[in-house]
CSV table of C-alpha atoms and ligand atoms in Angstrom, one decimal:
chain,number,residue,atom,x,y,z
O,1,MET,CA,34.5,66.6,-47.7
O,2,ASN,CA,34.3,64.0,-44.5
O,3,ASP,CA,32.9,60.6,-45.0
O,4,LEU,CA,29.7,60.6,-43.6
O,5,ILE,CA,29.2,58.1,-40.3
O,6,VAL,CA,26.4,57.1,-39.1
O,7,ILE,CA,26.2,56.1,-34.7
O,8,LYS,CA,23.2,53.8,-33.6
O,9,LEU,CA,22.2,54.0,-30.3
O,10,GLY,CA,19.6,51.6,-29.2
O,11,THR,CA,17.2,52.0,-26.4
O,12,SER,CA,19.1,49.7,-23.9
O,13,VAL,CA,22.4,50.8,-24.7
O,14,VAL,CA,21.6,54.1,-23.4
O,15,THR,CA,18.9,53.8,-20.9
O,16,GLU,CA,19.3,51.3,-17.7
O,17,ASP,CA,16.7,48.4,-16.4
O,18,ASP,CA,14.4,50.7,-14.9
O,19,GLY,CA,14.0,53.6,-18.2
O,20,ARG,CA,16.9,56.1,-17.1
O,21,LEU,CA,19.8,57.0,-18.8
O,22,ASP,CA,22.7,55.4,-18.0
O,23,GLU,CA,25.2,58.0,-17.0
O,24,ALA,CA,29.0,55.8,-17.3
O,25,VAL,CA,26.8,54.9,-20.6
O,26,LEU,CA,26.3,58.1,-21.9
O,27,ASP,CA,29.1,59.5,-20.4
O,28,ASP,CA,32.0,56.7,-22.3
O,29,VAL,CA,29.2,57.0,-26.3
O,30,VAL,CA,29.5,60.5,-25.8
O,31,GLY,CA,33.4,61.2,-25.3
O,32,GLN,CA,33.9,59.1,-28.1
O,33,ILE,CA,31.7,60.6,-30.6
O,34,ALA,CA,33.1,63.8,-30.0
O,35,ALA,CA,36.7,61.9,-30.8
O,36,LEU,CA,35.4,60.9,-34.7
O,37,HIS,CA,33.7,64.2,-34.9
O,38,LYS,CA,37.2,65.7,-35.5
O,39,LYS,CA,37.6,63.4,-38.7
O,40,TYR,CA,34.1,62.3,-39.9
O,41,ARG,CA,30.8,64.6,-40.6
O,42,LEU,CA,28.6,62.3,-37.9
O,43,ILE,CA,24.9,61.5,-37.5
O,44,VAL,CA,24.1,60.1,-34.0
O,45,VAL,CA,20.6,58.5,-33.9
O,46,SER,CA,19.8,57.6,-30.7
O,47,SER,CA,16.2,56.0,-28.8
O,48,GLY,CA,15.7,56.2,-25.1
O,49,ALA,CA,12.8,58.9,-25.9
O,50,VAL,CA,10.1,57.0,-25.2
O,51,ALA,CA,11.9,54.8,-22.1
O,52,ALA,CA,13.1,58.5,-20.3
O,53,GLY,CA,9.6,59.2,-20.3
O,54,GLN,CA,7.8,56.6,-19.0
O,55,VAL,CA,8.8,57.3,-15.2
O,56,ASP,CA,5.7,59.8,-15.4
O,57,ILE,CA,3.4,57.6,-16.9
O,58,LYS,CA,1.9,56.1,-14.2
O,59,GLY,CA,0.7,52.3,-14.7
O,60,TYR,CA,2.0,52.2,-17.9
O,61,SER,CA,0.9,49.8,-20.4
O,62,GLY,CA,2.3,50.5,-24.1
O,63,LYS,CA,-0.2,51.7,-25.8
O,64,LEU,CA,0.8,54.1,-28.8
O,65,PRO,CA,-0.9,57.1,-27.0
O,66,GLU,CA,1.0,56.5,-23.8
O,67,GLN,CA,3.8,55.8,-26.3
O,68,LYS,CA,3.8,59.4,-27.8
O,69,ALA,CA,3.1,61.4,-24.2
O,70,ALA,CA,6.7,58.8,-22.8
O,71,ALA,CA,8.5,60.3,-26.4
O,72,ALA,CA,7.3,63.8,-25.8
O,73,ILE,CA,8.1,63.9,-21.6
O,74,GLY,CA,10.8,62.0,-23.0
O,75,ASN,CA,12.7,63.2,-25.6
O,76,PRO,CA,14.0,66.6,-24.3
O,77,ARG,CA,15.3,65.0,-21.2
O,78,LEU,CA,17.3,63.0,-23.8
O,79,ILE,CA,18.7,65.8,-26.0
O,80,GLN,CA,19.8,67.9,-22.3
O,81,ASP,CA,20.7,65.3,-21.2
O,82,TYR,CA,23.4,64.9,-24.6
O,83,ALA,CA,23.5,68.8,-25.0
O,84,ASN,CA,25.1,68.9,-21.6
O,85,ARG,CA,27.6,66.1,-22.2
O,86,PHE,CA,28.6,67.2,-25.4
O,87,ALA,CA,29.1,70.9,-24.1
O,88,LYS,CA,31.7,69.5,-22.2
O,89,HIS,CA,33.4,69.0,-25.3
O,90,GLY,CA,33.2,71.8,-26.3
O,91,ILE,CA,30.3,70.1,-29.0
O,92,THR,CA,26.6,71.9,-29.9
O,93,VAL,CA,24.1,69.2,-31.3
O,94,ALA,CA,20.4,69.6,-32.7
O,95,GLN,CA,17.4,68.0,-31.9
O,96,THR,CA,16.2,65.8,-35.6
O,97,LEU,CA,13.2,64.7,-35.1
O,98,CYS,CA,12.3,62.7,-38.5
O,99,GLU,CA,9.2,60.7,-39.8
O,100,ARG,CA,8.7,58.2,-42.5
O,101,ASP,CA,6.9,60.5,-45.3
O,102,VAL,CA,9.6,62.7,-45.5
O,103,PHE,CA,11.5,59.8,-46.8
O,104,ALA,CA,9.2,58.8,-49.0
O,105,ASP,CA,9.2,62.3,-51.0
O,106,ARG,CA,12.5,63.4,-53.2
O,107,GLN,CA,12.1,66.9,-52.6
O,108,ARG,CA,11.8,66.7,-48.8
O,109,PHE,CA,14.4,64.0,-48.6
O,110,LEU,CA,16.5,66.5,-50.2
O,111,ARG,CA,15.5,69.5,-48.1
O,112,LEU,CA,16.7,67.6,-44.5
O,113,ARG,CA,20.2,66.7,-46.1
O,114,GLU,CA,20.5,70.6,-46.8
O,115,MET,CA,19.2,71.3,-42.9
O,116,LEU,CA,22.1,68.5,-42.1
O,117,GLU,CA,24.4,69.9,-44.7
O,118,THR,CA,23.7,73.3,-42.4
O,119,LEU,CA,24.6,71.2,-39.3
O,120,TRP,CA,28.3,69.7,-40.6
O,121,GLU,CA,28.8,72.4,-41.4
O,122,HIS,CA,28.5,74.6,-38.1
O,123,ARG,CA,30.6,71.9,-36.9
O,124,VAL,CA,26.9,70.6,-34.7
O,125,VAL,CA,26.2,67.2,-34.6
O,126,PRO,CA,22.5,66.5,-35.4
O,127,ILE,CA,21.2,63.6,-32.7
O,128,VAL,CA,18.3,61.9,-35.0
O,129,ASN,CA,15.1,59.7,-33.5
O,130,GLU,CA,12.1,59.8,-35.0
O,131,ASN,CA,9.0,62.0,-34.0
O,132,ASP,CA,7.6,59.6,-32.0
O,133,VAL,CA,4.9,62.5,-30.4
O,134,VAL,CA,3.5,62.2,-33.7
O,135,SER,CA,4.1,59.3,-36.0
O,136,ASP,CA,1.0,56.7,-36.5
O,137,LEU,CA,1.2,53.1,-36.6
O,138,GLU,CA,0.6,53.0,-40.3
O,139,LEU,CA,3.3,55.3,-41.5
O,140,ARG,CA,6.1,54.9,-38.9
O,141,PHE,CA,9.4,53.8,-39.2
O,142,SER,CA,9.4,50.2,-38.4
O,143,ASP,CA,12.5,51.3,-35.9
O,144,ASN,CA,15.5,53.6,-35.5
O,145,ASP,CA,17.5,50.7,-36.8
O,146,GLU,CA,15.5,51.5,-39.9
O,147,LEU,CA,15.9,55.6,-40.1
O,148,ALA,CA,19.4,55.1,-39.5
O,149,THR,CA,20.4,52.8,-42.2
O,150,LEU,CA,18.1,55.1,-44.8
O,151,LEU,CA,19.8,57.8,-43.5
O,152,ALA,CA,22.4,55.9,-44.2
O,153,VAL,CA,21.9,54.9,-47.5
O,154,GLY,CA,19.9,57.8,-48.7
O,155,PHE,CA,23.5,60.0,-47.8
O,156,SER,CA,25.9,57.2,-48.8
O,157,ALA,CA,27.8,56.8,-45.6
O,158,LYS,CA,30.8,55.0,-45.5
O,159,ALA,CA,29.5,53.1,-42.4
O,160,LEU,CA,26.7,52.4,-40.3
O,161,LEU,CA,27.4,51.2,-36.5
O,162,LEU,CA,24.8,49.8,-35.1
O,163,GLY,CA,25.1,50.0,-31.3
O,164,THR,CA,22.7,47.4,-29.3
O,165,SER,CA,23.3,45.3,-25.8
O,166,VAL,CA,24.6,43.1,-27.5
O,167,ASP,CA,28.0,41.6,-28.2
O,168,GLY,CA,26.7,41.3,-32.1
O,169,VAL,CA,24.9,38.3,-33.6
O,170,MET,CA,26.2,35.2,-32.0
O,171,GLU,CA,26.3,31.2,-32.9
O,172,ASN,CA,27.1,29.4,-29.8
O,173,ASP,CA,27.6,32.0,-27.8
O,174,GLU,CA,30.3,32.9,-30.6
O,175,VAL,CA,30.1,36.5,-31.9
O,176,ILE,CA,30.4,35.9,-35.6
O,177,SER,CA,32.9,37.8,-36.5
O,178,LYS,CA,32.1,39.0,-40.5
O,179,ILE,CA,28.5,38.1,-42.4
O,180,THR,CA,28.7,38.7,-46.5
O,181,ASP,CA,25.5,36.3,-47.3
O,182,PHE,CA,22.3,37.1,-45.9
O,183,ASP,CA,21.5,33.6,-46.1
O,184,GLU,CA,18.0,31.8,-44.3
O,185,LYS,CA,21.1,30.7,-41.6
O,186,VAL,CA,21.8,34.1,-40.7
O,187,PHE,CA,18.0,35.0,-40.5
O,188,ALA,CA,17.9,31.9,-38.0
O,189,LEU,CA,20.1,32.6,-35.5
O,190,ALA,CA,18.7,36.2,-35.0
O,191,GLU,CA,17.0,35.8,-31.8
O,192,LYS,CA,13.5,37.4,-32.2
O,193,SER,CA,13.7,39.2,-28.9
O,194,THR,CA,14.0,42.6,-28.0
O,195,SER,CA,14.9,44.2,-25.3
O,196,GLN,CA,12.4,45.3,-22.4
O,197,PHE,CA,12.0,49.1,-23.4
O,198,GLY,CA,13.5,49.1,-27.6
O,199,LEU,CA,11.6,48.4,-31.0
O,200,GLY,CA,14.3,46.8,-32.8
O,201,GLY,CA,15.5,43.7,-32.1
O,202,MET,CA,18.3,41.7,-33.9
O,203,LEU,CA,16.5,40.2,-36.8
O,204,SER,CA,16.0,44.2,-37.5
O,205,LYS,CA,19.1,44.5,-37.2
O,206,LEU,CA,20.4,42.2,-39.7
O,207,THR,CA,17.4,43.4,-42.2
O,208,CYS,CA,18.9,47.0,-42.0
O,209,ALA,CA,22.1,45.0,-42.2
O,210,ASP,CA,21.4,43.2,-45.5
O,211,LYS,CA,19.9,46.6,-46.8
O,212,ALA,CA,22.7,49.1,-46.1
O,213,ALA,CA,25.7,46.5,-47.6
O,214,SER,CA,23.9,45.9,-50.5
O,215,PHE,CA,24.1,49.7,-51.2
O,216,GLY,CA,27.8,50.0,-50.4
O,217,VAL,CA,27.6,51.3,-46.8
O,218,ASP,CA,29.6,49.3,-44.2
O,219,VAL,CA,28.0,47.9,-41.0
O,220,VAL,CA,28.3,46.6,-37.8
O,221,ILE,CA,26.4,45.4,-35.7
O,222,PHE,CA,27.8,45.3,-31.6
O,223,ASN,CA,27.8,46.0,-28.0
O,224,ALA,CA,28.0,49.6,-27.1
O,225,ARG,CA,27.8,49.5,-23.2
O,226,THR,CA,31.2,48.0,-23.3
O,227,ALA,CA,33.1,51.4,-22.9
O,228,GLY,CA,35.3,52.4,-26.4
O,229,ASN,CA,33.5,50.0,-28.6
O,230,ILE,CA,32.6,52.5,-30.9
O,231,ALA,CA,35.7,53.4,-32.0
O,232,GLN,CA,37.0,49.3,-31.8
O,233,ALA,CA,33.5,49.0,-34.4
O,234,LEU,CA,34.5,51.6,-36.4
O,235,ARG,CA,38.0,49.6,-37.1
O,236,ARG,CA,35.6,46.5,-37.0
O,237,LYS,CA,37.4,45.6,-34.1
O,238,THR,CA,34.5,43.8,-32.0
O,239,GLY,CA,31.0,42.7,-33.0
O,240,THR,CA,29.6,41.6,-36.2
O,241,TRP,CA,31.0,43.2,-39.4
O,242,CYS,CA,28.4,43.3,-42.8
O,243,PRO,CA,31.0,44.3,-45.5
O,244,ALA,CA,29.9,46.9,-48.6
O,245,LYS,CA,28.7,45.8,-51.2
O,246,SER,CA,30.5,47.6,-54.3
O,247,SER,CA,27.4,49.3,-55.6
O,248,ASN,CA,27.4,51.8,-58.9
O,249,LEU,CA,23.6,53.7,-58.0
O,250,SER,CA,23.7,56.9,-58.1
O,251,SER,CA,22.3,59.0,-55.1
O,252,TYR,CA,19.1,59.1,-57.3
O,253,HIS,CA,19.2,55.6,-57.9
O,254,LYS,CA,19.8,54.9,-53.9
O,255,TRP,CA,16.8,56.7,-52.8
O,256,VAL,CA,14.6,55.4,-55.9
O,257,ALA,CA,15.7,51.6,-54.8
O,258,GLY,CA,16.4,51.8,-50.7
O,259,VAL,CA,15.0,54.9,-48.7
O,260,SER,CA,11.2,55.9,-50.5
O,261,LEU,CA,8.4,54.0,-49.5
O,262,ILE,CA,6.8,51.4,-50.7
O,263,LEU,CA,3.4,50.7,-51.1
O,264,SER,CA,2.3,49.4,-54.1
O,265,ARG,CA,3.0,46.1,-56.8
O,266,VAL,CA,2.7,47.1,-60.1
O,267,ARG,CA,2.9,43.6,-62.6
O,268,VAL,CA,4.2,43.2,-65.7
O,269,ASP,CA,4.1,40.4,-68.2
O,270,SER,CA,6.8,38.8,-70.0
O,271,GLY,CA,7.5,41.4,-73.1
O,272,ALA,CA,7.6,44.4,-70.4
O,273,ALA,CA,10.9,41.9,-68.1
O,274,LYS,CA,12.5,41.6,-70.2
O,275,ALA,CA,12.2,45.2,-71.7
O,276,LEU,CA,12.8,46.6,-68.5
O,277,ARG,CA,16.2,44.1,-68.4
O,278,GLN,CA,17.2,45.8,-72.1
O,279,ARG,CA,16.5,49.3,-69.6
O,280,LYS,CA,13.8,50.2,-71.7
O,281,SER,CA,10.8,52.3,-70.3
O,282,LEU,CA,8.2,50.7,-68.2
O,283,LEU,CA,4.5,51.1,-70.9
O,284,GLY,CA,0.6,50.6,-69.9
O,285,VAL,CA,1.5,47.7,-72.3
O,286,GLY,CA,2.7,45.2,-70.4
O,287,VAL,CA,1.7,46.3,-67.0
O,288,THR,CA,-1.1,43.2,-66.6
O,289,SER,CA,-2.6,45.0,-63.1
O,290,ILE,CA,-1.5,47.0,-60.0
O,291,GLU,CA,-2.2,46.1,-56.5
O,292,GLY,CA,-2.6,49.6,-54.3
O,293,VAL,CA,-2.9,52.7,-55.4
O,294,LEU,CA,-0.6,54.5,-57.3
O,295,LYS,CA,0.3,58.7,-56.6
O,296,GLN,CA,1.8,60.0,-59.3
O,297,GLY,CA,6.1,60.8,-58.0
O,298,GLU,CA,5.0,57.8,-56.3
O,299,ILE,CA,7.6,54.7,-56.3
O,300,PHE,CA,6.4,51.3,-57.0
O,301,GLU,CA,7.8,47.6,-57.0
O,302,ILE,CA,7.4,45.7,-60.1
O,303,TYR,CA,6.9,41.9,-60.2
O,304,PRO,CA,6.2,39.4,-62.9
O,305,GLU,CA,2.6,38.6,-63.7
O,306,HIS,CA,2.5,35.6,-61.5
O,307,GLY,CA,4.4,34.9,-58.3
O,308,GLU,CA,6.8,36.2,-56.9
O,309,GLY,CA,11.2,37.6,-57.6
O,310,LEU,CA,11.0,40.7,-57.8
O,311,ILE,CA,12.0,42.8,-61.3
O,312,GLY,CA,13.7,46.7,-60.0
O,313,VAL,CA,11.3,50.1,-58.4
O,314,ALA,CA,10.9,52.8,-60.4
O,315,LYS,CA,8.8,55.8,-60.2
O,316,ALA,CA,6.2,56.7,-61.6
O,317,ARG,CA,4.7,59.1,-64.3
O,318,ILE,CA,0.9,59.1,-63.9
O,319,ASP,CA,-0.7,57.2,-60.8
O,320,SER,CA,-2.9,54.1,-61.3
O,321,LYS,CA,-6.9,55.8,-62.2
O,322,SER,CA,-5.1,57.5,-65.3
O,323,ALA,CA,-2.9,54.6,-65.8
O,324,GLN,CA,-6.7,52.9,-66.1
O,325,ASP,CA,-8.5,55.2,-68.3
O,326,HIS,CA,-5.5,55.9,-70.9
O,327,LYS,CA,-7.0,55.0,-73.8
O,328,ASP,CA,-3.7,54.3,-75.6
O,329,LYS,CA,-1.5,52.0,-73.7
O,330,HIS,CA,1.4,51.7,-75.6
O,331,GLY,CA,1.8,55.0,-75.8
O,332,LEU,CA,1.2,55.4,-72.2
O,333,VAL,CA,4.6,55.8,-69.8
O,334,LEU,CA,4.5,54.0,-66.8
O,335,ALA,CA,8.0,54.8,-65.4
O,336,HIS,CA,10.5,56.5,-67.8
O,337,ALA,CA,13.6,54.2,-68.4
O,338,ASP,CA,15.8,57.1,-65.6
O,339,GLU,CA,13.7,56.4,-63.3
O,340,ILE,CA,13.2,52.5,-63.2
O,341,VAL,CA,16.1,50.4,-60.9
O,342,ILE,CA,16.2,46.8,-62.4
O,343,TYR,CA,17.7,44.1,-59.3
V,401,LIG,N1,12.1,56.3,-30.8
V,401,LIG,C1,11.9,55.4,-30.1
V,401,LIG,C2,12.8,55.8,-28.0
V,401,LIG,O1,13.1,57.0,-28.9
V,401,LIG,C3,12.3,54.0,-29.5
V,401,LIG,C4,12.5,53.0,-31.2
V,401,LIG,C5,13.5,52.2,-31.1
V,401,LIG,O2,13.9,51.5,-30.1
V,401,LIG,O3,13.6,52.0,-32.2
V,401,LIG,O4,12.0,56.1,-27.2
């Protein structure tokens, strides 16, 4: 099977300052993606729906219902534009709208993969965006950088190309060509500003790059408004390259640790922490507290009894209420060893 490349194009890449789609940039971008399509399986994550619809909401203030309405107007425009441009290269595109909770449920996530595989089989390029029209604040991707990262990690992409309107991560007006350690100094470089229309800034890109690289995906943060730069980014010839770290996690464990939605924390005593490091199951007897309401099948984080220092993540065999009511804490398996990822 051909390698998978995930290409994310921010709002500031595909639109002009007034929110209208940028013809020249889109022409260049689509031409390059069409060339890559010959060699790779592709996912294009494109923002720009909200910006492309805003012009029709008079006095747009950015409140959530207006954002949703703007996305409802703008997304068909965005997709139609891509469809027309890709058609000139003989390529069909598919509108692929995603919601965060699909990623949190293993079965639904696998069904998303089956759908994408069907598109690839038929040589169709998926154009992915968050389903902004129905995504509410509590349960949405933080931005499309996150959505692209979850797809790249969850489907073991070879590279994640995060296209933006700046040349990469900057230090003293120079692009940092390579980042391997995501320490505080690196995060301090990320200007917190976002572009006028998009959600994610450099901080979000670095957080995503850190995650994707640690799960074995090569990441490049680059300026996708510069002609020819997608191909250059793939060759690590432009932007900031964050090389993939070696990861021997199975795709199931990548999903558990990197893709699922984590809402609860379970704290464990030192005996349980030691047993977990020896790849044992998590038993009720070692649990000191559960923070949040844990549902059966949900992924949770494991922390020591006091303080920070994430030990790992695991899939719950039982919900928190049943766990608390369970009489035999030694016999209670909160998470099975096979469904635990230790850091
Ligand atoms: N989904 C939004 C859009 O297409 C943008 C999200 C983002 O900027 O990351 O307009």
